[in-house]
Coordinates of N, CA, C and O in Angstrom, one line a residue:
M1 N 241.3 114.2 206.4 CA 242.5 114.6 205.5 C 241.8 114.9 204.1 O 241.3 114.2 203.6
N2 N 242.3 116.1 203.7 CA 241.8 116.4 202.3 C 243.1 116.3 201.2 O 243.9 117.3 201.2
L3 N 243.2 115.2 200.7 CA 244.3 115.0 199.7 C 243.9 115.5 198.3 O 242.8 115.4 197.8
R4 N 244.6 116.3 197.6 CA 244.3 116.7 196.2 C 244.8 115.4 195.3 O 245.9 114.9 195.2
R5 N 243.7 115.3 194.4 CA 243.8 114.2 193.5 C 244.6 114.6 192.4 O 244.6 115.8 191.7
D6 N 245.5 113.8 191.7 CA 246.2 114.2 190.7 C 245.7 113.5 189.3 O 245.1 112.5 189.4
V7 N 245.4 114.4 188.4 CA 244.6 114.0 187.2 C 245.3 112.9 186.5 O 244.7 111.9 185.9
F8 N 246.7 112.8 186.3 CA 247.3 111.8 185.7 C 247.4 110.5 186.4 O 247.1 109.4 185.7
Q9 N 247.1 110.3 187.7 CA 246.9 109.1 188.5 C 245.6 108.7 188.3 O 245.1 107.6 188.2
A10 N 244.5 109.8 188.1 CA 243.2 109.3 187.7 C 243.1 108.7 186.5 O 242.4 107.8 186.4
I11 N 243.6 109.1 185.3 CA 243.4 108.6 184.1 C 244.2 107.3 183.9 O 244.1 106.8 182.9
A12 N 245.2 107.0 184.8 CA 246.0 105.8 184.9 C 245.2 104.7 184.8 O 245.4 103.7 184.3
D13 N 244.1 104.8 185.4 CA 243.4 103.8 185.7 C 242.2 103.2 184.6 O 241.5 104.2 184.0
P14 N 242.4 102.1 184.0 CA 241.6 101.8 182.9 C 240.1 101.9 183.1 O 239.3 102.3 182.2
T15 N 239.5 101.7 184.3 CA 238.1 101.9 184.4 C 237.7 103.2 184.4 O 236.8 103.7 183.8
R16 N 238.6 104.1 184.9 CA 238.2 105.6 184.9 C 238.5 106.0 183.6 O 237.5 106.9 183.0
R17 N 239.4 105.6 182.6 CA 239.5 106.1 181.4 C 238.2 105.6 180.6 O 237.5 106.3 179.8
A18 N 237.7 104.4 180.9 CA 236.6 104.0 180.2 C 235.2 104.7 180.6 O 234.4 104.9 179.8
I19 N 235.3 105.1 181.8 CA 234.1 105.9 182.3 C 234.1 107.3 181.5 O 233.2 107.8 181.0
L20 N 235.3 107.9 181.3 CA 235.5 109.1 180.6 C 235.2 109.0 179.2 O 234.4 109.8 178.6
L21 N 235.4 107.9 178.7 CA 235.3 107.7 177.0 C 233.7 107.6 177.1 O 232.8 107.9 176.1
L22 N 233.1 106.8 177.9 CA 231.5 106.6 178.0 C 230.9 107.7 178.1 O 229.7 108.1 177.4
L23 N 231.3 108.7 178.9 CA 230.7 110.1 179.2 C 230.9 110.8 177.9 O 229.9 112.0 177.8
A24 N 232.1 110.9 177.5 CA 232.5 111.6 176.2 C 231.2 111.3 175.1 O 231.0 112.2 174.3
A25 N 230.9 110.3 174.9 CA 230.0 109.6 174.0 C 228.7 110.0 174.3 O 227.6 110.0 173.4
S26 N 228.3 110.2 175.5 CA 226.7 110.1 175.9 C 226.4 111.5 176.6 O 225.4 111.6 177.0
Q27 N 227.2 112.4 176.8 CA 227.1 113.8 177.4 C 227.0 113.6 178.8 O 227.9 114.1 179.5
S28 N 225.9 113.1 179.4 CA 226.0 113.1 180.9 C 224.9 111.7 181.2 O 224.4 111.3 180.6
M29 N 225.3 111.2 182.4 CA 224.7 110.0 182.8 C 224.6 110.0 184.4 O 225.5 110.4 185.1
T30 N 223.7 109.1 185.0 CA 223.7 108.9 186.4 C 224.7 107.9 186.8 O 225.3 107.2 185.9
A31 N 225.0 108.0 188.1 CA 226.0 106.7 188.6 C 225.5 105.5 188.3 O 226.2 104.5 187.7
G32 N 224.1 105.1 188.4 CA 223.7 103.9 188.0 C 223.7 103.4 186.7 O 224.1 102.4 186.3
A33 N 223.5 104.5 185.8 CA 223.5 104.2 184.3 C 225.1 104.0 183.9 O 225.3 103.2 183.2
I34 N 226.1 104.6 184.5 CA 227.5 104.5 184.3 C 227.7 102.9 184.8 O 228.5 102.2 184.2
A35 N 227.3 102.5 186.0 CA 227.7 101.4 186.5 C 227.1 100.2 185.8 O 227.7 99.1 185.8
A36 N 226.1 100.4 185.0 CA 225.4 99.3 184.4 C 226.3 99.0 183.3 O 226.2 97.8 182.6
N37 N 227.3 99.7 183.0 CA 228.2 99.4 181.8 C 229.5 98.7 182.1 O 230.4 98.3 181.4
F38 N 229.3 98.3 183.4 CA 230.8 97.8 184.0 C 230.4 96.4 184.8 O 229.4 96.5 185.2
D39 N 231.3 95.5 184.7 CA 231.1 94.1 185.4 C 231.5 94.3 186.8 O 232.6 93.5 187.1
T40 N 231.2 95.2 187.7 CA 231.8 95.4 188.9 C 230.7 96.0 190.1 O 229.8 96.6 189.3
A41 N 231.1 95.9 191.0 CA 229.9 96.4 192.0 C 229.7 98.1 192.0 O 230.8 99.0 191.6
R42 N 228.5 98.6 192.1 CA 228.2 99.9 192.0 C 229.1 100.8 192.9 O 229.4 101.9 192.6
P43 N 229.3 100.4 194.2 CA 230.1 101.3 195.1 C 231.7 101.3 194.5 O 232.1 102.3 194.7
T44 N 232.1 100.3 193.7 CA 233.3 100.5 193.1 C 233.4 101.6 192.2 O 234.3 102.5 191.9
V45 N 232.3 101.5 191.3 CA 232.1 102.7 190.0 C 231.9 103.9 190.9 O 232.5 105.0 190.4
S46 N 231.2 104.2 192.0 CA 230.9 105.3 192.8 C 232.4 105.9 193.2 O 232.6 107.0 193.2
K47 N 233.1 105.0 193.6 CA 234.4 105.4 194.1 C 235.3 106.0 192.9 O 236.1 107.1 193.1
H48 N 235.2 105.4 191.7 CA 235.9 106.0 190.3 C 235.1 107.2 190.1 O 236.2 108.1 189.8
L49 N 234.0 107.4 190.4 CA 233.3 108.8 190.0 C 233.9 109.7 190.8 O 234.0 111.0 190.5
Q50 N 233.9 109.3 192.3 CA 234.4 110.3 193.3 C 235.9 110.9 192.9 O 236.2 112.1 193.1
I51 N 236.8 110.1 192.5 CA 238.2 110.4 192.0 C 238.1 111.2 190.9 O 238.7 112.2 190.9
L52 N 237.3 110.9 190.0 CA 237.4 111.7 188.7 C 236.7 113.0 189.0 O 237.2 114.1 188.5
T53 N 235.9 113.2 190.0 CA 235.2 114.4 190.5 C 236.2 115.2 191.2 O 236.3 116.4 191.0
E54 N 236.8 114.5 192.0 CA 237.8 115.2 192.9 C 238.9 115.9 192.2 O 239.3 117.1 192.4
C55 N 239.3 115.3 191.0 CA 240.3 115.9 190.2 C 239.8 116.8 189.0 O 240.6 117.2 188.3
E56 N 238.4 117.0 189.2 CA 238.0 117.9 188.2 C 237.6 117.5 186.9 O 237.4 118.3 185.9
L57 N 238.0 116.2 186.5 CA 237.8 115.8 185.2 C 236.2 115.4 184.7 O 235.8 115.6 183.8
L58 N 235.5 115.2 186.0 CA 233.9 115.2 185.9 C 233.5 116.3 186.7 O 233.9 116.8 187.7
A59 N 232.3 116.6 186.3 CA 231.5 117.6 187.2 C 230.1 116.8 187.2 O 229.7 116.0 186.7
Q60 N 229.4 117.2 188.3 CA 228.1 116.8 188.7 C 226.9 117.9 188.6 O 227.2 119.1 188.7
Q61 N 225.8 117.4 188.4 CA 224.7 118.3 188.2 C 223.3 117.7 188.9 O 223.1 116.4 188.2
Q62 N 223.0 118.0 189.9 CA 221.7 117.4 190.6 C 220.4 117.8 189.9 O 220.2 119.1 189.9
T63 N 219.7 116.7 189.6 CA 218.4 117.1 188.9 C 217.2 116.3 189.7 O 217.3 115.1 189.5
G64 N 216.5 116.9 190.5 CA 215.8 116.2 191.6 C 216.5 115.2 192.3 O 217.6 115.7 193.0
R65 N 216.1 113.9 192.4 CA 217.0 112.9 193.1 C 218.1 112.4 192.4 O 219.0 111.7 193.1
E66 N 218.2 112.8 191.3 CA 219.5 112.2 190.4 C 220.6 113.0 190.3 O 220.4 114.4 190.3
I67 N 221.7 112.6 190.3 CA 222.9 113.2 190.1 C 223.6 112.8 188.7 O 223.8 111.6 188.4
Y68 N 223.9 113.7 187.9 CA 224.3 113.3 186.5 C 225.8 113.9 186.4 O 226.2 115.0 187.0
Y69 N 226.5 113.1 185.8 CA 228.0 113.2 185.7 C 228.2 113.6 184.2 O 227.6 112.9 183.4
Y70 N 229.1 114.6 184.1 CA 229.6 115.0 182.7 C 231.1 115.3 182.6 O 231.7 115.6 183.7
I71 N 231.5 115.4 181.5 CA 232.9 115.8 181.5 C 233.3 117.3 181.5 O 232.3 117.9 181.1
N72 N 234.3 117.5 182.3 CA 234.5 118.9 182.4 C 235.4 119.4 181.4 O 236.8 118.9 181.5
A73 N 235.0 119.9 180.5 CA 235.8 119.9 179.0 C 237.1 121.1 179.4 O 238.2 120.9 178.8
K74 N 236.9 121.9 180.3 CA 238.0 122.7 180.5 C 239.1 122.1 181.2 O 240.3 122.2 180.7
K75 N 238.9 121.1 182.0 CA 240.0 120.5 182.8 C 240.6 119.3 181.6 O 241.9 119.3 181.6
M76 N 239.7 118.9 180.8 CA 240.4 118.0 179.8 C 241.0 118.7 178.9 O 242.2 118.3 178.3
K77 N 240.8 119.9 178.6 CA 241.8 120.7 177.6 C 243.0 121.0 178.3 O 244.2 121.1 177.5
E78 N 243.1 121.2 179.7 CA 244.1 121.5 180.4 C 245.1 120.2 180.2 O 246.3 120.3 180.0
V79 N 244.6 119.1 180.4 CA 245.6 117.9 180.1 C 246.0 117.7 178.6 O 247.1 117.5 178.5
D80 N 245.1 118.0 177.8 CA 245.5 118.1 176.3 C 246.6 119.0 176.2 O 247.6 118.6 175.5
D81 N 246.5 120.1 176.7 CA 247.6 121.2 176.5 C 249.1 120.6 177.1 O 250.0 121.0 176.5
F82 N 248.9 119.9 178.3 CA 250.2 119.5 178.9 C 250.7 118.3 178.0 O 252.1 118.3 177.7
I83 N 249.8 117.5 177.2 CA 250.3 116.3 176.5 C 250.9 116.7 175.3 O 251.6 116.1 174.6
E84 N 250.4 117.8 174.5 CA 250.6 118.3 173.1 C 252.2 118.3 172.9 O 252.4 117.8 171.6
P85 N 252.9 118.9 173.6 CA 254.3 118.9 173.4 C 254.8 117.5 173.2 O 255.7 117.2 172.2
F86 N 254.5 116.5 173.9 CA 254.8 115.0 173.6 C 254.3 114.5 172.5 O 255.1 113.7 171.8
R87 N 253.2 114.8 172.2 CA 252.6 114.3 170.9 C 253.4 114.9 169.7 O 253.6 114.1 169.0
Q88 N 253.7 116.1 169.9 CA 254.4 116.6 168.7 C 255.8 115.9 168.7 O 256.3 115.6 167.5
M89 N 256.3 115.9 169.7 CA 257.8 115.1 169.7 C 257.8 113.6 169.1 O 258.6 113.4 168.3
W90 N 256.7 113.0 169.4 CA 256.6 111.7 169.0 C 256.2 111.6 167.4 O 256.7 110.9 166.6
D91 N 255.5 112.7 166.9 CA 255.1 112.7 165.4 C 256.3 113.2 164.8 O 256.4 112.5 163.7
D92 N 257.1 114.0 165.3 CA 258.4 114.4 164.6 C 259.4 113.2 164.5 O 260.0 112.8 163.3
R93 N 259.4 112.2 165.6 CA 260.4 111.3 165.6 C 259.8 110.1 164.7 O 260.5 109.3 163.8
F94 N 258.5 109.8 164.5 CA 257.9 108.9 163.5 C 258.0 109.5 162.1 O 258.3 108.6 161.3
N95 N 257.9 110.8 161.8 CA 258.0 111.4 160.5 C 259.6 111.1 160.0 O 259.7 110.8 159.0
K96 N 260.5 111.3 160.8 CA 262.0 111.0 160.7 C 262.0 109.6 160.5 O 262.9 109.3 159.3
L97 N 261.7 108.8 161.2 CA 261.8 107.3 160.9 C 261.1 106.8 159.8 O 261.7 106.1 158.8
E98 N 260.1 107.5 159.4 CA 259.5 107.1 158.2 C 260.2 107.5 156.9 O 260.4 106.8 155.8
T99 N 260.9 108.6 157.0 CA 261.8 109.4 155.9 C 262.9 108.3 155.9 O 263.3 107.9 154.5
I100 N 263.5 108.0 156.7 CA 264.8 106.9 156.8 C 264.3 105.7 156.2 O 264.8 105.0 155.2
M101 N 263.0 105.3 156.5 CA 262.5 103.8 156.0 C 262.4 103.9 154.5 O 262.7 103.0 153.7
K102 N 261.8 105.0 154.0 CA 261.5 105.1 152.6 C 262.8 105.1 151.8 O 262.9 104.7 150.7
K103 N 263.7 106.0 152.2 CA 265.2 105.8 151.6 C 265.8 104.4 151.8 O 266.3 104.2 150.7
Y104 N 265.7 103.7 152.6 CA 266.3 102.4 152.8 C 265.5 101.5 151.8 O 266.1 100.9 151.0
K105 N 264.2 101.6 151.7 CA 263.4 100.9 150.7 C 263.7 101.3 149.5 O 263.7 100.2 148.6
T106 N 264.0 102.4 148.9 CA 264.5 102.7 147.5 C 265.8 102.2 147.3 O 266.1 102.0 146.0
K107 N 266.6 102.1 148.3 CA 268.0 101.6 148.0 C 268.0 100.1 147.6 O 268.9 99.6 146.9
K108 N 267.1 99.4 147.9 CA 267.0 97.9 147.8 C 266.7 97.4 146.6 O 266.4 97.8 145.6

């Protein structure tokens, strides 16, 4: 059965978010190098890598016997584009709250 992975379910997991941050900082890494950064079994990390790859947040490149994982910037941009309107909404709300708080503070 071929189930399509959801990007937002994938990034909901803290370990997968940590993997994405790790790869964002280091460009590309093997599964073993990634697993060395976590206090969990390598098969568990491999499962996380599989999920991130299936939803296209990560891409793979085989070099000899090693498979290197790296961020798929195009897919990450799609996620960012989806989130941007929400970011704008919250920025607007916090700016309005800040304005109200400044007015309240000057009245005291």
